[in-house]
């Protein structure tokens, strides 16, 4: 179980802070439909189109986009395309907008009103690139929303984030929308209003940040590449009320409208074992924690639900331990990956050993024919297309899965498959694009999910219908984390075998990393707003609750506020030492998650100007959670504590995590 490390890797308006309460339904933003679906008006290069909440104005000469809202605000949604587009061709009216071209760039463009959004589509007849939309240029822009992991809301004048990317900020850095963001979107708040940018053609799309006059701007870029099958580019704009999670609510509506939003309730109906995720904390188990007696100790502590995972190395959980876990009401399953292959004679992990000539014949090949180096510079990445072509006759994946769950396991963690790390494969007989790689990974995950409670790493939105749980998208990973994890002296390595330091050794994050990843004033639940009722989301599995002692209280409060489970690594000694604390936290979480785990997040707001007190609502008031990340009491809620109230509760249920630490 080796981390899949990448090879590279102002002042806010208090009215929005204090009063931004949001019922996150489709109708909040009008995106369920737009009565004014007429084609708008065209005068010269000025195309006006109706959108929910106002009118969008597209300059067909430059692709500058502005809007005037129904309440009289004038907003700049995008400056003109960076680098220019050349002279536009004639503009032709269509039933829902207009179409035109930029001959010098080989681009055909359509603009339309769709579900209350402004949708602009480009189709290129040649390879090239466009730098657009150019966002954050409106002087009213106060904050940018970025779905790095769970999500960030960053004041555009914030000194920390205006630093260079090399110093932990965003300025000068580029984020790949398809591989580095959990959701294909970003957004800006502009006083009482805001804008959501959805980029469903995320492969080949990136966001470049710049600090201009001490303010963060984000310019999207899309590479048109026939070989990568990215000759299409699609961006939708929505007007919002400026709430920091509004872009994610817009995206949730988009997914629903396009039949791409999963449902945990439906997953439970199809496979009732998925219901055991509700109320469960997650843990990878080692040593004595993998035994029936280890499971029994957790049960005796009062832990009523757990997801237990184990790596494929020596001594996986045996049938007796699995029976004990299932009897206790827990889910249990192996870690596996279909993405790595090594020479069986020298492989360092059983998951990298495949029969016959899977290695090296299934290796993803670069354009020059060399293999794409695998995890930790070992072996190669294996082609999902090669497996899909072989599966009907060779059954490599089905045979592997049967072997892995022969002990009776009812869950499965399939590393990498749901992440954005996709490949173009030039290998003879199994060529594929990144989009093809995504489609074939999705196909095999859907097969697995029919009989197993399936999870994957850092699941992106495109996988939300296939997986039931996700380890990773709860963590807003900053680049410095990868460097820290490679420092085995500080982070810990893979010894001792039954309690590897990489998982069990406590670590102190640098001030920069702690700010970028865990400062609650920047954290917002974008992922949960979009997908909470579809799957269960947790932090990365190498970042167990005990791994980062200084962040324990913050992480516990975030988990309760977002209605997401904590994750752990456990062996015999840690169950003895930390088991009572785990049990107390899980006892608090369990009834809340059982009630609201299948509900959507319907509201997020800050209750104080400094953002230390935050509130979420799930369902139609089924669960309300208030967390105080500060040190001073607010409205009777002590600092470092959380109150949760189910709809039938007369009084809120209080948790102060720091008081549980022994």
mmCIF file of C-alpha atoms in Angstrom, residues 112-406:
data_model
loop_
_atom_site.group_PDB
_atom_site.id
_atom_site.type_symbol
_atom_site.label_atom_id
_atom_site.label_comp_id
_atom_site.label_asym_id
_atom_site.label_seq_id
_atom_site.Cartn_x
_atom_site.Cartn_y
_atom_site.Cartn_z
ATOM 1 C CA UNK A 112 -26.465 29.566 -26.000
ATOM 2 C CA UNK A 113 -28.721 29.694 -22.984
ATOM 3 C CA UNK A 114 -29.040 26.263 -21.438
ATOM 4 C CA UNK A 115 -30.686 25.451 -18.095
ATOM 5 C CA UNK A 116 -30.262 29.082 -17.071
ATOM 6 C CA UNK A 117 -26.535 29.081 -17.842
ATOM 7 C CA UNK A 118 -24.503 30.727 -20.558
ATOM 8 C CA UNK A 119 -22.852 27.885 -22.436
ATOM 9 C CA UNK A 120 -20.001 28.544 -24.843
ATOM 10 C CA UNK A 121 -18.649 25.675 -26.925
ATOM 11 C CA UNK A 122 -15.606 25.691 -29.163
ATOM 12 C CA UNK A 123 -14.589 23.202 -31.820
ATOM 13 C CA UNK A 124 -11.097 23.407 -33.341
ATOM 14 C CA UNK A 125 -10.169 22.139 -36.786
ATOM 15 C CA UNK A 126 -6.473 22.105 -35.924
ATOM 16 C CA UNK A 127 -4.219 21.652 -32.927
ATOM 17 C CA UNK A 128 -3.653 24.763 -30.861
ATOM 18 C CA UNK A 129 -4.712 26.446 -27.654
ATOM 19 C CA UNK A 130 -6.912 29.175 -26.254
ATOM 20 C CA UNK A 131 -6.442 31.130 -23.025
ATOM 21 C CA UNK A 132 -9.993 31.783 -21.867
ATOM 22 C CA UNK A 133 -12.025 32.544 -19.819
ATOM 23 C CA UNK A 134 -9.940 35.206 -18.074
ATOM 24 C CA UNK A 135 -11.539 35.418 -14.629
ATOM 25 C CA UNK A 136 -11.293 37.496 -11.484
ATOM 26 C CA UNK A 137 -10.760 40.786 -13.329
ATOM 27 C CA UNK A 138 -13.897 42.483 -11.985
ATOM 28 C CA UNK A 139 -12.937 44.893 -9.198
ATOM 29 C CA UNK A 140 -15.853 43.552 -7.174
ATOM 30 C CA UNK A 141 -14.292 40.066 -7.110
ATOM 31 C CA UNK A 142 -13.630 39.292 -3.452
ATOM 32 C CA UNK A 143 -12.818 35.568 -3.344
ATOM 33 C CA UNK A 144 -12.031 32.648 -5.615
ATOM 34 C CA UNK A 145 -13.363 29.136 -5.013
ATOM 35 C CA UNK A 146 -11.127 26.213 -5.931
ATOM 36 C CA UNK A 147 -12.025 22.504 -5.484
ATOM 37 C CA UNK A 148 -8.592 21.408 -4.354
ATOM 38 C CA UNK A 149 -9.632 18.352 -2.372
ATOM 39 C CA UNK A 150 -12.752 19.220 -0.390
ATOM 40 C CA UNK A 151 -12.523 22.857 -1.350
ATOM 41 C CA UNK A 152 -11.030 26.269 -0.694
ATOM 42 C CA UNK A 153 -12.455 29.789 -0.613
ATOM 43 C CA UNK A 154 -9.591 32.258 -0.958
ATOM 44 C CA UNK A 155 -9.930 36.034 -0.544
ATOM 45 C CA UNK A 156 -8.361 37.492 -3.680
ATOM 46 C CA UNK A 157 -6.225 39.911 -1.639
ATOM 47 C CA UNK A 158 -5.033 37.277 0.844
ATOM 48 C CA UNK A 159 -1.295 37.658 1.367
ATOM 49 C CA UNK A 160 -0.590 33.950 1.835
ATOM 50 C CA UNK A 161 -2.246 32.832 -1.398
ATOM 51 C CA UNK A 162 -0.823 35.746 -3.407
ATOM 52 C CA UNK A 163 2.634 34.365 -2.768
ATOM 53 C CA UNK A 164 4.308 32.370 -5.498
ATOM 54 C CA UNK A 165 3.443 28.723 -5.929
ATOM 55 C CA UNK A 166 7.033 27.866 -4.888
ATOM 56 C CA UNK A 167 6.310 29.474 -1.511
ATOM 57 C CA UNK A 168 3.007 27.691 -0.967
ATOM 58 C CA UNK A 169 0.701 30.233 -2.626
ATOM 59 C CA UNK A 170 -1.046 30.176 -5.976
ATOM 60 C CA UNK A 171 0.514 33.046 -7.926
ATOM 61 C CA UNK A 172 2.360 31.885 -11.007
ATOM 62 C CA UNK A 173 1.146 28.336 -10.569
ATOM 63 C CA UNK A 174 -0.970 26.217 -12.891
ATOM 64 C CA UNK A 175 -3.553 23.656 -11.833
ATOM 65 C CA UNK A 176 -4.668 20.915 -14.219
ATOM 66 C CA UNK A 177 -8.462 20.870 -14.053
ATOM 67 C CA UNK A 178 -8.670 17.267 -15.255
ATOM 68 C CA UNK A 179 -6.099 15.760 -12.919
ATOM 69 C CA UNK A 180 -5.625 18.051 -9.916
ATOM 70 C CA UNK A 181 -9.114 19.267 -9.030
ATOM 71 C CA UNK A 182 -11.788 17.102 -7.433
ATOM 72 C CA UNK A 183 -14.517 18.876 -9.438
ATOM 73 C CA UNK A 184 -14.151 20.494 -12.897
ATOM 74 C CA UNK A 185 -15.042 24.003 -11.789
ATOM 75 C CA UNK A 186 -13.991 27.213 -10.129
ATOM 76 C CA UNK A 187 -15.856 30.316 -9.040
ATOM 77 C CA UNK A 188 -15.660 33.908 -7.856
ATOM 78 C CA UNK A 189 -17.672 35.868 -5.319
ATOM 79 C CA UNK A 190 -18.511 39.474 -6.138
ATOM 80 C CA UNK A 191 -20.273 41.096 -3.227
ATOM 81 C CA UNK A 192 -23.945 40.109 -3.366
ATOM 82 C CA UNK A 193 -23.344 38.063 -6.518
ATOM 83 C CA UNK A 194 -20.925 35.549 -7.910
ATOM 84 C CA UNK A 195 -20.129 33.419 -10.895
ATOM 85 C CA UNK A 196 -19.635 29.698 -11.386
ATOM 86 C CA UNK A 197 -17.450 28.312 -14.173
ATOM 87 C CA UNK A 198 -18.051 24.691 -15.152
ATOM 88 C CA UNK A 199 -15.594 22.989 -17.503
ATOM 89 C CA UNK A 200 -16.884 19.487 -18.334
ATOM 90 C CA UNK A 201 -14.187 19.176 -21.034
ATOM 91 C CA UNK A 202 -11.624 19.056 -18.243
ATOM 92 C CA UNK A 203 -9.027 16.916 -20.030
ATOM 93 C CA UNK A 204 -6.606 19.340 -21.618
ATOM 94 C CA UNK A 205 -7.885 22.231 -19.501
ATOM 95 C CA UNK A 206 -5.832 24.061 -16.884
ATOM 96 C CA UNK A 207 -6.077 27.110 -14.626
ATOM 97 C CA UNK A 208 -3.170 29.546 -14.355
ATOM 98 C CA UNK A 209 -3.124 31.910 -11.375
ATOM 99 C CA UNK A 210 -1.571 35.357 -11.357
ATOM 100 C CA UNK A 211 -1.289 38.027 -8.687
ATOM 101 C CA UNK A 212 -2.154 41.317 -10.374
ATOM 102 C CA UNK A 213 -2.064 44.367 -8.146
ATOM 103 C CA UNK A 214 -2.149 42.025 -5.143
ATOM 104 C CA UNK A 215 -5.293 40.281 -6.393
ATOM 105 C CA UNK A 216 -5.628 36.700 -7.582
ATOM 106 C CA UNK A 217 -6.839 36.118 -11.110
ATOM 107 C CA UNK A 218 -7.369 32.760 -12.792
ATOM 108 C CA UNK A 219 -7.080 32.247 -16.537
ATOM 109 C CA UNK A 220 -8.201 28.967 -18.029
ATOM 110 C CA UNK A 221 -6.348 27.409 -20.939
ATOM 111 C CA UNK A 222 -7.429 24.580 -23.195
ATOM 112 C CA UNK A 223 -5.174 22.599 -25.504
ATOM 113 C CA UNK A 224 -6.847 21.486 -28.732
ATOM 114 C CA UNK A 225 -5.138 18.232 -29.663
ATOM 115 C CA UNK A 226 -6.522 15.695 -32.133
ATOM 116 C CA UNK A 227 -4.322 12.908 -30.757
ATOM 117 C CA UNK A 228 -5.615 13.539 -27.255
ATOM 118 C CA UNK A 229 -9.192 13.925 -28.553
ATOM 119 C CA UNK A 230 -9.473 17.372 -26.967
ATOM 120 C CA UNK A 231 -10.545 19.384 -30.003
ATOM 121 C CA UNK A 232 -13.749 20.390 -28.130
ATOM 122 C CA UNK A 233 -13.885 22.924 -25.305
ATOM 123 C CA UNK A 234 -17.059 23.613 -23.305
ATOM 124 C CA UNK A 235 -17.521 26.189 -20.533
ATOM 125 C CA UNK A 236 -20.747 27.135 -18.753
ATOM 126 C CA UNK A 237 -21.215 30.322 -16.723
ATOM 127 C CA UNK A 238 -23.831 30.760 -13.991
ATOM 128 C CA UNK A 239 -24.725 33.764 -11.917
ATOM 129 C CA UNK A 240 -24.844 32.910 -8.203
ATOM 130 C CA UNK A 241 -25.601 34.677 -4.957
ATOM 131 C CA UNK A 242 -21.902 34.790 -4.055
ATOM 132 C CA UNK A 243 -22.032 32.033 -1.437
ATOM 133 C CA UNK A 244 -18.674 30.211 -1.410
ATOM 134 C CA UNK A 245 -20.210 26.827 -2.210
ATOM 135 C CA UNK A 246 -22.502 28.144 -4.954
ATOM 136 C CA UNK A 247 -20.280 26.833 -7.799
ATOM 137 C CA UNK A 248 -20.520 23.326 -6.376
ATOM 138 C CA UNK A 249 -24.295 23.593 -5.989
ATOM 139 C CA UNK A 250 -24.434 24.692 -9.621
ATOM 140 C CA UNK A 251 -22.337 21.679 -10.605
ATOM 141 C CA UNK A 252 -24.553 19.318 -8.632
ATOM 142 C CA UNK A 253 -27.516 20.611 -10.625
ATOM 143 C CA UNK A 254 -25.536 20.191 -13.838
ATOM 144 C CA UNK A 255 -24.748 16.566 -12.973
ATOM 145 C CA UNK A 256 -28.388 15.880 -12.165
ATOM 146 C CA UNK A 257 -29.583 17.468 -15.404
ATOM 147 C CA UNK A 258 -27.164 15.315 -17.415
ATOM 148 C CA UNK A 259 -27.904 12.041 -15.616
ATOM 149 C CA UNK A 260 -24.446 12.000 -14.034
ATOM 150 C CA UNK A 261 -25.310 12.343 -10.340
ATOM 151 C CA UNK A 262 -25.063 9.165 -8.310
ATOM 152 C CA UNK A 263 -27.214 8.255 -5.325
ATOM 153 C CA UNK A 264 -26.011 6.447 -2.219
ATOM 154 C CA UNK A 265 -29.597 5.371 -1.580
ATOM 155 C CA UNK A 266 -29.688 3.650 -4.976
ATOM 156 C CA UNK A 267 -26.322 2.043 -4.311
ATOM 157 C CA UNK A 268 -27.681 0.669 -1.055
ATOM 158 C CA UNK A 269 -30.762 -0.716 -2.812
ATOM 159 C CA UNK A 270 -28.583 -2.477 -5.376
ATOM 160 C CA UNK A 271 -26.095 -3.743 -2.774
ATOM 161 C CA UNK A 272 -27.386 -3.514 0.821
ATOM 162 C CA UNK A 273 -23.845 -3.871 2.207
ATOM 163 C CA UNK A 274 -23.287 -0.242 1.168
ATOM 164 C CA UNK A 275 -25.536 0.747 4.072
ATOM 165 C CA UNK A 276 -22.746 -0.261 6.462
ATOM 166 C CA UNK A 277 -20.813 2.811 5.308
ATOM 167 C CA UNK A 278 -23.329 4.992 7.151
ATOM 168 C CA UNK A 279 -21.899 5.846 10.553
ATOM 169 C CA UNK A 280 -18.589 4.103 9.914
ATOM 170 C CA UNK A 281 -15.112 5.454 10.500
ATOM 171 C CA UNK A 282 -12.410 4.074 8.205
ATOM 172 C CA UNK A 283 -9.156 2.389 9.164
ATOM 173 C CA UNK A 284 -6.344 0.434 7.597
ATOM 174 C CA UNK A 285 -5.355 -2.310 9.975
ATOM 175 C CA UNK A 286 -1.955 -3.859 10.686
ATOM 176 C CA UNK A 287 -0.500 -6.475 12.960
ATOM 177 C CA UNK A 288 -2.888 -7.664 15.669
ATOM 178 C CA UNK A 289 -5.621 -5.304 14.455
ATOM 179 C CA UNK A 290 -6.046 -7.652 11.473
ATOM 180 C CA UNK A 291 -7.071 -10.541 13.670
ATOM 181 C CA UNK A 292 -10.454 -11.616 14.974
ATOM 182 C CA UNK A 293 -9.392 -10.616 18.484
ATOM 183 C CA UNK A 294 -8.374 -7.155 17.229
ATOM 184 C CA UNK A 295 -11.791 -6.703 15.665
ATOM 185 C CA UNK A 296 -13.438 -7.875 18.875
ATOM 186 C CA UNK A 297 -11.514 -5.246 20.880
ATOM 187 C CA UNK A 298 -12.961 -2.502 18.693
ATOM 188 C CA UNK A 299 -16.431 -3.913 19.164
ATOM 189 C CA UNK A 300 -15.957 -4.104 22.935
ATOM 190 C CA UNK A 301 -15.009 -0.423 22.951
ATOM 191 C CA UNK A 302 -18.465 0.322 21.559
ATOM 192 C CA UNK A 303 -17.516 0.980 17.924
ATOM 193 C CA UNK A 304 -20.658 -0.030 16.030
ATOM 194 C CA UNK A 305 -19.560 0.674 12.454
ATOM 195 C CA UNK A 306 -16.135 0.578 10.767
ATOM 196 C CA UNK A 307 -14.632 0.142 7.342
ATOM 197 C CA UNK A 308 -11.498 -1.962 7.755
ATOM 198 C CA UNK A 309 -8.945 -2.208 4.979
ATOM 199 C CA UNK A 310 -5.639 -4.021 4.707
ATOM 200 C CA UNK A 311 -2.779 -4.092 2.242
ATOM 201 C CA UNK A 312 -1.917 -7.096 0.101
ATOM 202 C CA UNK A 313 1.412 -7.809 1.735
ATOM 203 C CA UNK A 314 2.201 -10.686 4.079
ATOM 204 C CA UNK A 315 -0.566 -11.586 6.479
ATOM 205 C CA UNK A 316 -3.788 -10.097 5.066
ATOM 206 C CA UNK A 317 -6.962 -10.529 7.080
ATOM 207 C CA UNK A 318 -7.946 -14.188 7.106
ATOM 208 C CA UNK A 319 -11.418 -15.658 6.841
ATOM 209 C CA UNK A 320 -11.835 -15.802 10.621
ATOM 210 C CA UNK A 321 -11.006 -12.114 11.007
ATOM 211 C CA UNK A 322 -13.332 -11.208 8.147
ATOM 212 C CA UNK A 323 -16.169 -13.180 9.727
ATOM 213 C CA UNK A 324 -15.582 -11.375 13.014
ATOM 214 C CA UNK A 325 -15.655 -8.003 11.256
ATOM 215 C CA UNK A 326 -18.870 -8.765 9.397
ATOM 216 C CA UNK A 327 -20.468 -10.114 12.590
ATOM 217 C CA UNK A 328 -19.569 -6.815 14.282
ATOM 218 C CA UNK A 329 -21.383 -4.919 11.516
ATOM 219 C CA UNK A 330 -18.176 -3.720 9.890
ATOM 220 C CA UNK A 331 -17.153 -3.582 6.257
ATOM 221 C CA UNK A 332 -13.875 -5.221 5.413
ATOM 222 C CA UNK A 333 -11.847 -5.306 2.241
ATOM 223 C CA UNK A 334 -8.421 -5.412 0.593
ATOM 224 C CA UNK A 335 -6.341 -2.698 -0.987
ATOM 225 C CA UNK A 336 -5.689 -3.458 -4.642
ATOM 226 C CA UNK A 337 -4.616 -1.703 -7.801
ATOM 227 C CA UNK A 338 -4.984 -2.645 -11.441
ATOM 228 C CA UNK A 339 -2.573 0.094 -12.467
ATOM 229 C CA UNK A 340 0.885 -1.278 -11.660
ATOM 230 C CA UNK A 341 2.845 -4.133 -13.184
ATOM 231 C CA UNK A 342 6.330 -5.391 -12.328
ATOM 232 C CA UNK A 343 8.536 -8.292 -13.251
ATOM 233 C CA UNK A 344 7.180 -11.167 -11.120
ATOM 234 C CA UNK A 345 10.750 -12.200 -10.290
ATOM 235 C CA UNK A 346 11.524 -8.923 -8.537
ATOM 236 C CA UNK A 347 8.154 -7.354 -7.753
ATOM 237 C CA UNK A 348 7.927 -5.641 -4.365
ATOM 238 C CA UNK A 349 4.160 -6.038 -3.992
ATOM 239 C CA UNK A 350 1.744 -8.886 -4.733
ATOM 240 C CA UNK A 351 -0.610 -6.397 -6.398
ATOM 241 C CA UNK A 352 2.061 -5.756 -9.049
ATOM 242 C CA UNK A 353 2.353 -9.418 -10.042
ATOM 243 C CA UNK A 354 0.222 -10.548 -12.983
ATOM 244 C CA UNK A 355 0.045 -13.828 -14.909
ATOM 245 C CA UNK A 356 1.491 -14.520 -18.327
ATOM 246 C CA UNK A 357 2.805 -11.522 -20.201
ATOM 247 C CA UNK A 358 0.548 -8.872 -18.679
ATOM 248 C CA UNK A 359 3.888 -7.395 -17.700
ATOM 249 C CA UNK A 360 5.357 -6.048 -19.922
ATOM 250 C CA UNK A 361 2.834 -6.414 -22.766
ATOM 251 C CA UNK A 362 0.127 -4.319 -21.040
ATOM 252 C CA UNK A 363 2.450 -1.439 -20.124
ATOM 253 C CA UNK A 364 1.244 2.011 -21.114
ATOM 254 C CA UNK A 365 3.644 3.201 -23.801
ATOM 255 C CA UNK A 366 4.775 6.732 -24.524
ATOM 256 C CA UNK A 367 5.004 8.043 -28.082
ATOM 257 C CA UNK A 368 8.618 6.859 -28.293
ATOM 258 C CA UNK A 369 7.615 3.335 -27.274
ATOM 259 C CA UNK A 370 9.114 3.411 -23.777
ATOM 260 C CA UNK A 371 6.901 2.325 -20.874
ATOM 261 C CA UNK A 372 5.233 4.798 -18.533
ATOM 262 C CA UNK A 373 7.120 4.258 -15.282
ATOM 263 C CA UNK A 374 4.905 2.974 -12.480
ATOM 264 C CA UNK A 375 4.390 3.701 -8.785
ATOM 265 C CA UNK A 376 7.502 4.993 -7.075
ATOM 266 C CA UNK A 377 9.539 4.484 -10.259
ATOM 267 C CA UNK A 378 8.896 0.743 -10.174
ATOM 268 C CA UNK A 379 7.617 -1.297 -13.094
ATOM 269 C CA UNK A 380 5.063 0.379 -15.332
ATOM 270 C CA UNK A 381 1.540 1.690 -15.397
ATOM 271 C CA UNK A 382 -0.783 -0.861 -16.962
ATOM 272 C CA UNK A 383 -3.189 0.032 -19.740
ATOM 273 C CA UNK A 384 -6.879 -0.071 -18.869
ATOM 274 C CA UNK A 385 -7.642 -0.695 -22.547
ATOM 275 C CA UNK A 386 -5.292 -3.676 -22.690
ATOM 276 C CA UNK A 387 -7.140 -5.183 -19.727
ATOM 277 C CA UNK A 388 -10.589 -4.432 -21.173
ATOM 278 C CA UNK A 389 -9.675 -6.060 -24.493
ATOM 279 C CA UNK A 390 -8.349 -9.159 -22.756
ATOM 280 C CA UNK A 391 -10.984 -9.498 -20.053
ATOM 281 C CA UNK A 392 -13.681 -11.387 -22.038
ATOM 282 C CA UNK A 393 -11.304 -14.303 -22.668
ATOM 283 C CA UNK A 394 -8.487 -13.990 -20.106
ATOM 284 C CA UNK A 395 -10.437 -12.759 -17.035
ATOM 285 C CA UNK A 396 -7.339 -11.224 -15.454
ATOM 286 C CA UNK A 397 -9.300 -8.686 -13.414
ATOM 287 C CA UNK A 398 -12.145 -11.011 -12.462
ATOM 288 C CA UNK A 399 -9.686 -13.707 -11.371
ATOM 289 C CA UNK A 400 -7.677 -11.183 -9.356
ATOM 290 C CA UNK A 401 -10.786 -9.909 -7.588
ATOM 291 C CA UNK A 402 -12.039 -13.421 -6.783
ATOM 292 C CA UNK A 403 -8.674 -14.243 -5.237
ATOM 293 C CA UNK A 404 -8.612 -11.039 -3.198
ATOM 294 C CA UNK A 405 -12.068 -11.586 -1.677
ATOM 295 C CA UNK A 406 -11.852 -15.352 -1.201
#
